[in-house]
Coordinates of C-alpha atoms and ligand atoms in Angstrom, one line a residue:
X11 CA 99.4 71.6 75.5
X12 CA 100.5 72.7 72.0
X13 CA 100.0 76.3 71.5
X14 CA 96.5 78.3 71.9
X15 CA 97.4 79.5 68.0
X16 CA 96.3 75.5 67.1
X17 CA 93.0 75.3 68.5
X18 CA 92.0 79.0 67.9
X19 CA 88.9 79.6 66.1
X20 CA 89.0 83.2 64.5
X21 CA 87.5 85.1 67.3
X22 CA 90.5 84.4 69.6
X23 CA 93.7 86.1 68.9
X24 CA 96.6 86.0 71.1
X25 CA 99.0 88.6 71.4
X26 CA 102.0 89.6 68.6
X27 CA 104.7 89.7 71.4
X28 CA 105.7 90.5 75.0
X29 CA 103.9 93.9 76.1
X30 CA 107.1 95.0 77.6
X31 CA 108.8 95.0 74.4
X32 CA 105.3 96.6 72.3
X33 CA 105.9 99.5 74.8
X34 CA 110.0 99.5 73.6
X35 CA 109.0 99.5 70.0
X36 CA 106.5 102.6 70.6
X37 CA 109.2 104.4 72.6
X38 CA 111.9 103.5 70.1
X39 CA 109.6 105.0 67.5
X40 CA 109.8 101.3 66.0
X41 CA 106.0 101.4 65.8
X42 CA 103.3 104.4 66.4
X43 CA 100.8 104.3 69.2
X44 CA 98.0 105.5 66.4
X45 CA 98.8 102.4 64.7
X46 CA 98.5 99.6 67.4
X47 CA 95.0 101.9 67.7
X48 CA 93.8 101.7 64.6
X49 CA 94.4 98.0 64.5
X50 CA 92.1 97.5 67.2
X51 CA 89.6 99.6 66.5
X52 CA 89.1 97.8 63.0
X53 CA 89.4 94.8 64.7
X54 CA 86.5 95.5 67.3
X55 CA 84.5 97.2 64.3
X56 CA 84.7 93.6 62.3
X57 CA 84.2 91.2 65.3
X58 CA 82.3 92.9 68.3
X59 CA 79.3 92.7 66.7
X60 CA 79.7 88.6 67.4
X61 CA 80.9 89.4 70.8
X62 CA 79.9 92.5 72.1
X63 CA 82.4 92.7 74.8
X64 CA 82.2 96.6 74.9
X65 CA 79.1 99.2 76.2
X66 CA 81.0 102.0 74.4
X67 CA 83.8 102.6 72.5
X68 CA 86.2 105.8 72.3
X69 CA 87.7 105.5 69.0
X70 CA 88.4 109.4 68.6
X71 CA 89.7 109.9 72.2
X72 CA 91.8 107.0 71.7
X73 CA 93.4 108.1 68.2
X74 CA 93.8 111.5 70.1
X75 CA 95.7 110.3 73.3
X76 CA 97.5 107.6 71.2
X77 CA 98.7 111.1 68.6
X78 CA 100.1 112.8 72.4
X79 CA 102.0 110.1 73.1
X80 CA 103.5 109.2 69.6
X81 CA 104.5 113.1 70.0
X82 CA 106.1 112.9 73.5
X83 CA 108.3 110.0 71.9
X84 CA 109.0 112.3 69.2
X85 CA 109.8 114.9 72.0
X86 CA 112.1 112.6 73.3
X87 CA 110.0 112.2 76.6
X88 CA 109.3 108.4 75.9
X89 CA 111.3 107.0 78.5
X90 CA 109.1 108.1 80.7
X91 CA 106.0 106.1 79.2
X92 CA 106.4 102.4 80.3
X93 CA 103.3 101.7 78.5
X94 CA 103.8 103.5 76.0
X95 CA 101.0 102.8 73.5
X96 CA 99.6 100.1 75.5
X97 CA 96.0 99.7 74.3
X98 CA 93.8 99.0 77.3
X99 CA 90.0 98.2 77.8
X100 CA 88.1 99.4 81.3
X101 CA 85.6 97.9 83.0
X102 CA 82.5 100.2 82.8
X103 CA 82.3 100.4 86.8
X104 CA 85.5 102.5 87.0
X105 CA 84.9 106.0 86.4
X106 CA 86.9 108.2 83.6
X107 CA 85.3 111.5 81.9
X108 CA 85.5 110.2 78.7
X109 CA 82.6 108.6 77.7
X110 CA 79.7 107.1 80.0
X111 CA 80.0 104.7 83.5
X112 CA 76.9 102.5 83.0
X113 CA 77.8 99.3 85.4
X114 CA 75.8 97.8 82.8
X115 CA 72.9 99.3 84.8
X116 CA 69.6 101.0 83.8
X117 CA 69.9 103.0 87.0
X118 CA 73.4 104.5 85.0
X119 CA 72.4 104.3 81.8
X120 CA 73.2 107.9 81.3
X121 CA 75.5 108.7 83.7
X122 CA 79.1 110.7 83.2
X123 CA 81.5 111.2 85.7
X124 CA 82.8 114.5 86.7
X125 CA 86.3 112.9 87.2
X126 CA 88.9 110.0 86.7
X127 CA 89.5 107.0 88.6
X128 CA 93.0 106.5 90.2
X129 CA 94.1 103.9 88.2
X130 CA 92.2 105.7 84.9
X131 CA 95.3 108.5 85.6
X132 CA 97.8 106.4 86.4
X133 CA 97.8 104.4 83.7
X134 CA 97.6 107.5 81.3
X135 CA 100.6 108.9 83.2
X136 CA 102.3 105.4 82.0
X137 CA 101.2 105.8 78.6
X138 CA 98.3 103.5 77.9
X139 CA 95.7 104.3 75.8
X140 CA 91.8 103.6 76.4
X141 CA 89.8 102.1 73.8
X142 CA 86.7 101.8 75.6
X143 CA 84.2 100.7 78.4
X144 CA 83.4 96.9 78.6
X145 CA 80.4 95.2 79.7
X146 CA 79.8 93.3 83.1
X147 CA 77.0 92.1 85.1
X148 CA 75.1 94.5 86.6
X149 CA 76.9 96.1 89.2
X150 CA 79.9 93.9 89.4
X151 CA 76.8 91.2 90.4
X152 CA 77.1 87.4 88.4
X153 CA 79.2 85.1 87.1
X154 CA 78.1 84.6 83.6
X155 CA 77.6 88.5 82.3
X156 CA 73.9 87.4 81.2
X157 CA 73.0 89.9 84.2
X158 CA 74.1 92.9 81.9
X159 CA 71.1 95.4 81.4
X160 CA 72.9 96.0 77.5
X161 CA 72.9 92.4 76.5
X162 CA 75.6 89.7 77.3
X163 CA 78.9 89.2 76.1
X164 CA 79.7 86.4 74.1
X165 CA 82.7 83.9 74.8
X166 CA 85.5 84.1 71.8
X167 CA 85.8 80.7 71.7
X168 CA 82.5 80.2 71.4
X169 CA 80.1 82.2 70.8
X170 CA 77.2 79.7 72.1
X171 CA 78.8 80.1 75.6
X172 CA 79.0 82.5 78.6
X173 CA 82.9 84.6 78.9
X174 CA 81.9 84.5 82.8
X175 CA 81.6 87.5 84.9
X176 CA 81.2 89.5 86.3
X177 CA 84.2 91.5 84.2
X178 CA 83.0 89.2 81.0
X179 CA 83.5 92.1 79.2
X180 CA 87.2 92.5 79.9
X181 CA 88.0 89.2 79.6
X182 CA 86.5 88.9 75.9
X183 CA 88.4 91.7 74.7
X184 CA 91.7 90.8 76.0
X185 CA 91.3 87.3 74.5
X186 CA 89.3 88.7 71.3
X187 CA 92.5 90.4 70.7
X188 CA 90.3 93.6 70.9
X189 CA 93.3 95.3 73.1
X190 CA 96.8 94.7 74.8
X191 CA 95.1 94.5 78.1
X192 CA 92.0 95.3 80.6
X193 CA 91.0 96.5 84.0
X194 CA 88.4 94.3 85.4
X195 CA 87.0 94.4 89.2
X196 CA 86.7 91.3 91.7
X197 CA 84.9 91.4 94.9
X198 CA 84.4 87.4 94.7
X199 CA 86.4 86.3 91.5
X200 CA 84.9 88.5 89.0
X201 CA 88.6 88.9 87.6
X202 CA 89.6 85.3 88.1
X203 CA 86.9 83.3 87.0
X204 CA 85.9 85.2 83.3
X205 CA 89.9 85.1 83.0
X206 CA 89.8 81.6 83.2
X207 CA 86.9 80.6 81.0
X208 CA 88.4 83.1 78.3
X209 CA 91.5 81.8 78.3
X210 CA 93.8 84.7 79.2
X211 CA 95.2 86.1 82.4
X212 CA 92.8 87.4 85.3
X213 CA 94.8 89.0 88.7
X214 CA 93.5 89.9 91.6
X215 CA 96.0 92.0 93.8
X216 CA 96.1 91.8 98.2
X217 CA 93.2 93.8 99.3
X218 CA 94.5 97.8 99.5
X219 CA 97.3 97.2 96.8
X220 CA 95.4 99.2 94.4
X221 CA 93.0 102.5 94.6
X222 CA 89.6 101.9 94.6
X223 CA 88.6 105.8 94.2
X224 CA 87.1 105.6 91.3
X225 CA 84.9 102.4 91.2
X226 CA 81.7 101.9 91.9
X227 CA 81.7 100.0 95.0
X228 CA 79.7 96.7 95.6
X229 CA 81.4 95.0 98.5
X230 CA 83.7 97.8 100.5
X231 CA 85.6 95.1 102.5
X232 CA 86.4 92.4 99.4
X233 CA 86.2 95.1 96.2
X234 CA 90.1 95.1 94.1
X235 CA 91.0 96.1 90.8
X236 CA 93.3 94.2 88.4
X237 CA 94.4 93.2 85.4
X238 CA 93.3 90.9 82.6
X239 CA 96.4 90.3 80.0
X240 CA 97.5 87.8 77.4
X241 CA 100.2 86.7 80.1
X242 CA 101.6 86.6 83.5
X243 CA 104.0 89.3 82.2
X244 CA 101.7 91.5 80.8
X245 CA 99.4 91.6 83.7
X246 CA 102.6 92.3 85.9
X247 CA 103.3 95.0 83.9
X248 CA 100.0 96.7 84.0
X249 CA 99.9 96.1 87.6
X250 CA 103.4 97.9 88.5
X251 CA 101.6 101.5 86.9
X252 CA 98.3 101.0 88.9
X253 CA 99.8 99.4 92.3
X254 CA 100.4 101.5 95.6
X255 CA 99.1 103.9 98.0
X256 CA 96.7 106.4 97.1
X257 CA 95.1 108.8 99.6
X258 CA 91.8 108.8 97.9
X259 CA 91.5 105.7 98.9
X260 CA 91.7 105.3 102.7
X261 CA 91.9 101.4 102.6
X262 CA 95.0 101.7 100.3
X263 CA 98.2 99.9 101.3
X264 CA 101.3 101.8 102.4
X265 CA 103.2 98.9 101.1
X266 CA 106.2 98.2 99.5
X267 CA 105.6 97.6 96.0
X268 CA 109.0 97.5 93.9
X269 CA 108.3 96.7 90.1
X270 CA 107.6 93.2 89.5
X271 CA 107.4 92.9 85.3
X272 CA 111.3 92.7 85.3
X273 CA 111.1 89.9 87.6
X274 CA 108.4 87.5 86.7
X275 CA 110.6 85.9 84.5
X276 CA 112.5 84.4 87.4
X277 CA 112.2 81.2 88.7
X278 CA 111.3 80.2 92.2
X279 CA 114.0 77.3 92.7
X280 CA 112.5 75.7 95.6
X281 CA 109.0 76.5 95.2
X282 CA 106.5 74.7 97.4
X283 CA 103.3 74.4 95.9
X284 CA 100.3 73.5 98.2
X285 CA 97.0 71.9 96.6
X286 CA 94.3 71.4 98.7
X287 CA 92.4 67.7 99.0
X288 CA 89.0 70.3 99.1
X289 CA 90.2 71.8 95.4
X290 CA 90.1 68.4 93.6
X291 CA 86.2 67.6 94.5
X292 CA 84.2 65.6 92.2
X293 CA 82.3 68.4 91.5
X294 CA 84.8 69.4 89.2
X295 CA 84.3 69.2 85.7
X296 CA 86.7 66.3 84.3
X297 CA 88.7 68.2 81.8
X298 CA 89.3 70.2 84.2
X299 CA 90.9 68.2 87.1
X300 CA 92.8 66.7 84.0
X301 CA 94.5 69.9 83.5
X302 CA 95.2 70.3 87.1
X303 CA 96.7 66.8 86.8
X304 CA 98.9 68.0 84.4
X305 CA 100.1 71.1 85.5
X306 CA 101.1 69.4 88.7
X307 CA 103.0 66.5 86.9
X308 CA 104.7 70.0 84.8
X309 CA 105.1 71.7 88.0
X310 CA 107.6 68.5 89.3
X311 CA 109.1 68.2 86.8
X312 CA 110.4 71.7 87.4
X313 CA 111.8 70.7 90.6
X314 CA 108.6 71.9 92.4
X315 CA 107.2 70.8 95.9
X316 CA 103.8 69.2 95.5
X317 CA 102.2 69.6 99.2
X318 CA 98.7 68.4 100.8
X319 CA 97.5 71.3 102.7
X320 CA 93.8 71.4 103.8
X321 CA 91.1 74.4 103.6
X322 CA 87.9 72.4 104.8
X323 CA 86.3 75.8 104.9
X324 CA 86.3 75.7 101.6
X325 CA 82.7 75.0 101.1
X326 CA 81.1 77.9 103.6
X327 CA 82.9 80.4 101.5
X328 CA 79.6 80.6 99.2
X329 CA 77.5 81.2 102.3
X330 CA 79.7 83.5 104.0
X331 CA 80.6 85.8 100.7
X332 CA 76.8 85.7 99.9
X333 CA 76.2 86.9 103.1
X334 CA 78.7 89.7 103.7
X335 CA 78.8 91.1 99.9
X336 CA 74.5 91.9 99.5
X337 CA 74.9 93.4 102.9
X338 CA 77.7 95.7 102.1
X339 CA 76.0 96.1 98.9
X340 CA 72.6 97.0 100.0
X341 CA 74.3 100.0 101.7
X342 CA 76.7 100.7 98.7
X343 CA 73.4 100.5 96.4
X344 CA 71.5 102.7 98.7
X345 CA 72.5 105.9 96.9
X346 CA 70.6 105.1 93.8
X347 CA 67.4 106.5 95.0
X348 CA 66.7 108.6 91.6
X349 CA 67.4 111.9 93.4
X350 CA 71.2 111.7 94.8
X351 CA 72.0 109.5 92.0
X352 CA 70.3 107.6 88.9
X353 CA 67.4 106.7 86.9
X354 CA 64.6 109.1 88.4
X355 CA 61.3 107.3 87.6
X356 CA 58.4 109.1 86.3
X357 CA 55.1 110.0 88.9
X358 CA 51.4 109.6 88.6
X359 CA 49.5 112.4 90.2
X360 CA 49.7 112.0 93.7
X361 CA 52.5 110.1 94.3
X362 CA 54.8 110.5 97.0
X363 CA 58.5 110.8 97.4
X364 CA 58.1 107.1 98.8
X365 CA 56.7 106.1 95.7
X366 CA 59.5 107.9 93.6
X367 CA 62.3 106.2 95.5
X368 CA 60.8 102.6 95.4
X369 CA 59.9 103.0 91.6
X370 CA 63.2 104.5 90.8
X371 CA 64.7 101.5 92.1
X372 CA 62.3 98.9 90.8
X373 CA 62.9 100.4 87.4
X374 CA 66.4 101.1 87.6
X375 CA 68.0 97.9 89.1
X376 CA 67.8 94.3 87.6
X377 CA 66.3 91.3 89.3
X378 CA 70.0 89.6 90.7
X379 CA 71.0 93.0 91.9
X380 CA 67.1 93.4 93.6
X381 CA 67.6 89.9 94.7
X382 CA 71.1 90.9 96.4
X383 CA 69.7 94.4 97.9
X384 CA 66.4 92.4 99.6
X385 CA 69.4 89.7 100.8
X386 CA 72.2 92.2 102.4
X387 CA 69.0 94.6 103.7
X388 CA 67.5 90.9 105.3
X389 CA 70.9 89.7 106.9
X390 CA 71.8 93.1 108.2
X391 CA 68.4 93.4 109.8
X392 CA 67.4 94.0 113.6
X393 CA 66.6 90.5 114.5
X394 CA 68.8 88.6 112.4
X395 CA 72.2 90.4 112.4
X396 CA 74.0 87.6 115.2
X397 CA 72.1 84.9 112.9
X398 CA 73.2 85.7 109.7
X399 CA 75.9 88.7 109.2
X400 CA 77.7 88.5 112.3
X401 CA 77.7 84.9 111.8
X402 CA 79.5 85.6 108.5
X403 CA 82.5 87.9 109.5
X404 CA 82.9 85.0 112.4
X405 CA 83.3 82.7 109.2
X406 CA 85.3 85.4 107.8
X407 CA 87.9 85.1 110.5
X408 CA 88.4 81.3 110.3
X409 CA 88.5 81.1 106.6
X410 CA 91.4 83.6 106.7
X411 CA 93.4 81.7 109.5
X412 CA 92.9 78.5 107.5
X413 CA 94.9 80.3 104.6
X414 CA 97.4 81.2 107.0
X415 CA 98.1 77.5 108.6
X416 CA 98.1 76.4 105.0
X417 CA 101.1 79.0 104.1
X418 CA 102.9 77.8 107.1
X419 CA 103.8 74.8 104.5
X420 CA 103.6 76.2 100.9
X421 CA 104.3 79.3 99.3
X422 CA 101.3 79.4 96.8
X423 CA 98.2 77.7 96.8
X424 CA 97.3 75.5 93.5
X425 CA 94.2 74.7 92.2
X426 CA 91.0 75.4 89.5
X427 CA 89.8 78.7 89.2
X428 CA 86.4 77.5 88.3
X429 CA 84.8 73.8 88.7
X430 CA 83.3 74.0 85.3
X431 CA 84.7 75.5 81.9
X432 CA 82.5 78.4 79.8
X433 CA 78.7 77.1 79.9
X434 CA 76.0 77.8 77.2
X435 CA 73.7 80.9 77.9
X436 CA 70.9 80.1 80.2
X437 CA 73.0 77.2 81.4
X438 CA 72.9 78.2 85.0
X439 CA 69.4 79.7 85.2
X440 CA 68.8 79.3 89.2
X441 CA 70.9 82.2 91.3
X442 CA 72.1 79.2 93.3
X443 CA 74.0 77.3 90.6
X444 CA 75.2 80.6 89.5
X445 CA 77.0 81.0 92.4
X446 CA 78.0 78.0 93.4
X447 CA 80.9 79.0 90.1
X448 CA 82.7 81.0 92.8
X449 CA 83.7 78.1 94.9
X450 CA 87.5 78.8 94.9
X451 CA 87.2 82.2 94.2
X452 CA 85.6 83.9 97.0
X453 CA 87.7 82.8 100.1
X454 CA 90.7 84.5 98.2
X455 CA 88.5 88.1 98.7
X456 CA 87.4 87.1 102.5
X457 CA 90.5 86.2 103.3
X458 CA 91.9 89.7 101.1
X459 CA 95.0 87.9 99.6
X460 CA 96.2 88.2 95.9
X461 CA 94.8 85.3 93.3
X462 CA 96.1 84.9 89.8
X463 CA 93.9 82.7 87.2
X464 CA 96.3 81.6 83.6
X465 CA 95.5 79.2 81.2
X466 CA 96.3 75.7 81.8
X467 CA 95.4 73.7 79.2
X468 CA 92.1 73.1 77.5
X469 CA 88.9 70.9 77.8
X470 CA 87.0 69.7 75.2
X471 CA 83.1 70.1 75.3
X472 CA 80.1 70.1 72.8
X473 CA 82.9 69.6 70.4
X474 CA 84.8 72.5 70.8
X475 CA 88.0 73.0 72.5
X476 CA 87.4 75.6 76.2
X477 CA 90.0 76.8 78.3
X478 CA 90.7 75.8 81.3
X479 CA 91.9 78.1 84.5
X480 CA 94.1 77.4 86.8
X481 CA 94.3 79.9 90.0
X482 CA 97.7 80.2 92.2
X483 CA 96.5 81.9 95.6
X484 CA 99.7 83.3 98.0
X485 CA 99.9 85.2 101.6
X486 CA 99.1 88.8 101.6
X487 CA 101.8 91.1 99.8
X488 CA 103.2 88.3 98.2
X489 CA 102.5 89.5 94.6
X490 CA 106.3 88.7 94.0
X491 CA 106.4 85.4 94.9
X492 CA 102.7 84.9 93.0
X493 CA 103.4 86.1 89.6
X494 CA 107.1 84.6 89.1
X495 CA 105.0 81.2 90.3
X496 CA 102.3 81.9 88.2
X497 CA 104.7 82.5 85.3
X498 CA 106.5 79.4 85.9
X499 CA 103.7 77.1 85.9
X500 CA 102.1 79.4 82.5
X501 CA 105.5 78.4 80.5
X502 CA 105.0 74.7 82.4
X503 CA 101.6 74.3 80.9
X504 CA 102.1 75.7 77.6
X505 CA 105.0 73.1 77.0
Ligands
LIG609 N1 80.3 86.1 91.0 C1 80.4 86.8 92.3 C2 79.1 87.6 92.6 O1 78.2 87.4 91.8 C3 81.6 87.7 92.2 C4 81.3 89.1 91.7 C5 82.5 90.0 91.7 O2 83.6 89.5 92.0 N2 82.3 91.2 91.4 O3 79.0 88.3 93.5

């Protein structure tokens, strides 16, 4: 595919150069911190009016931390910053003190947290600098970002069409050229599949391989933090300040976890690339199995291994996720009651503290994430449990030893990210369409291994030009072998 640069409309920027070497330039005193800042910031002020990929932005607490670290460089302490002046955009379900953590919620519309997420202070111990909070669905809860109590986010590309979601918000900046790079959340693909119907780079990390203190949680056992980035590189390096053990988060991994950005470059030289007969289903849009077609014929060429594995559990991945995730969210959710946390609805005379809870939360929360409370609170009930959410975790177990036959013979898993590329607002008005988008994104959280979407080439629809996501799947831990793949197969595409 010739470069994103020819197809652009004006809305979609991609990035100057290499983030690695931004960061060199601010710690060589080549360029200032302030300045990358108050290119973006002018940039959001002209364009996120079209897009609105951001609840809030920091503009003076951003000039201020990006002042601190163009003084430590002065200081001569840059060389401890490795992103240095990296611009980055947060998902407004990860808490920082600056500013407000909404999860695009009435129920948070005005809450502030008393503290910083893990990865909020490691990646200002790296150097990055936060612009602002982006928009999501409500509660980490849709694919589209239309579930946003503030409004939805509009794709780049175009601005008729859905950015995905949940982490819309993310995704739109990174690819609006709105910042170097953004934090999003996925519990089912909510990093993956917006990445992939933006156009940029959405990771998902192994399950424990970054901190969780410090988001709000939805779904305890699938929940992960990651990076959206212009590139596989970027993303790498954003990951290496955020990745490893943190004993604020009990589910953290003690794992190695040796910087990868220096790496990704590499190529695998006898990489075996498994595509399962499931991932090509005529469900899939046909641009998009044609880029999948291409990226395999690239991926040869390369001296790749094209193998037929099989996940026929493919398909009960919906049903299982949207079984497991409402029930761990209707207990995650339970703390929004108006008095321990959130919107606090008004009383008539009389009314009862009954009456305060179930208004509260009939006020506060949206209609998906009601829909998803009433669901998790059904499946987990007395009565039901062995029917439906023990059931699930039974599910659980096979989808994650079909992933495991399936790396016996390849070391990465090819296929779409989503079936469809970005759809028009309201284009996928009944919950059940909706989340039939997540197809071959939530087996990657049940099973709790890393997923990468890229950009693989482009589809055209309606007349305009969409990307198209490709998503490389790998064993637990094997971040390594996933991001020099998924680098190798981003230069195959682009060529
Ligand atoms: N789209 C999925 C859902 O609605 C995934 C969300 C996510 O990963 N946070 O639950």
């Amino acid at each position: 595919m010739s470069a994103a640069e020819n197809l652009s409309p004006s809305l979609v920027a991609s990035a100057a150069k290499p983030l690695v070497e931004i960061c060199a330039d601010v710690r060589a005193g080549r360029t200032t911190a302030r300045s990358r800042v108050d290119h973006f910031l002018a940039r959001i002020a002209a364009h996120d009016g079209a897009i609105h990929a951001f609840n809030e932005i920091h503009a003076d607490a951003a000039r201020a931390a990006a002042d601190a670290v163009d003084a430590q460089v002065k200081a001569g302490r840059g060389q401890d910053l490795p992103l240095a002046g990296a611009v980055i955009a947060i998902k407004d379900n990860i808490v920082m003190r600056e500013g407000k953590t909404t999860c695009s919620s009435k129920m948070l519309a005005n809450y502030r947290s008393p503290f910083d997420a893990t990865v909020i202070e490691r990646l200002r111990a790296a150097g990055a600098i936060f612009i602002g909070k982006t928009n999501l669905d409500e509660f980490a809860m849709g694919s589209s970002t239309e579930n946003s109590a503030f409004g939805a986010t509009r794709n780049p590309w175009d601005t008729a069409r859905v950015p995905g979601g949940s982490s819309g918000g993310s995704a739109a900046a990174v690819a609006a050229g709105f910042c170097d790079a953004s934090l999003g959340s996925d519990t089912g693909g909510s990093i993956r599949q917006p990445a992939a119907l933006c156009g940029c780079v959405g990771f998902k990390p192994t399950y424990g391989r970054v901190s969780r203190y410090g988001l709000v949680a939805f779904g305890s056992s699938l929940d992960q933090i990651g990076p959206f980035a212009h590139s596989v590189a970027d993303a790498a390096l954003v990951y290496d300040a955020i990745v490893g053990r943190d004993e604020l988060d009990s589910t953290s991994a003690d794992a190695e976890c040796a910087p990868l950005a220096a790496k990704v470059a590499e190529p695998l030289p006898k990489l075996r690339i498994g595509v399962p007969r499931e991932y090509r289903s005529s469900a899939n849009a046909p641009g998009v199995a044609a880029v999948l077609d291409r990226a395999l014929a690239a991926a040869k060429a390369l001296g790749a291994e094209i193998v037929d594995v099989d996940l026929p559990l493919t398909d009960i991945g919906i049903s299982t996720y949207y079984v497991i995730a409402p029930a761990e969210a209707s207990s995650n959710l339970a703390r929004y009651d108006g008095i321990r946390y959130g919107h606090r609805a008004k009383l008539a005379p009389g009314e009862d503290l009954e009456a305060l809870y179930s208004k509260s939360r009939a006020e506060g929360f949206g209609p998906e994430v009601q829909r998803r409370i009433l669901l998790g609170t059904y499946v987990l009930s007395s009565g039901y449990y062995d029917a439906y959410y023990k059931r699930a975790l039974q599910a659980r177990r096979l989808i994650k030893e079909e992933f495991d036959r399936a790396f016996e013979k390849c070391d990465v898993v090819l296929g779409p990210t989503s079936p469809v590329v970005a759809f028009p607002f309201g284009g996928k008005s009944d919950p059940l369409s909706m989340y039939l988008c997540d197809v071959y994104t939530v087996n990657t959280n049940i099973a709790g291994i890393p997923g990468i979407s890229f950009n693989g080439g482009f589809a055209e629809e309606g007349g305009v030009q969409l990307p198209v996501g490709l998503q490389l799947q790998a064993p637990a831990f094997a971040e390594e072998t996933l991001l020099r793949a998924a680098a190798m197969l981003e230069r195959a595409c682009k060529s």
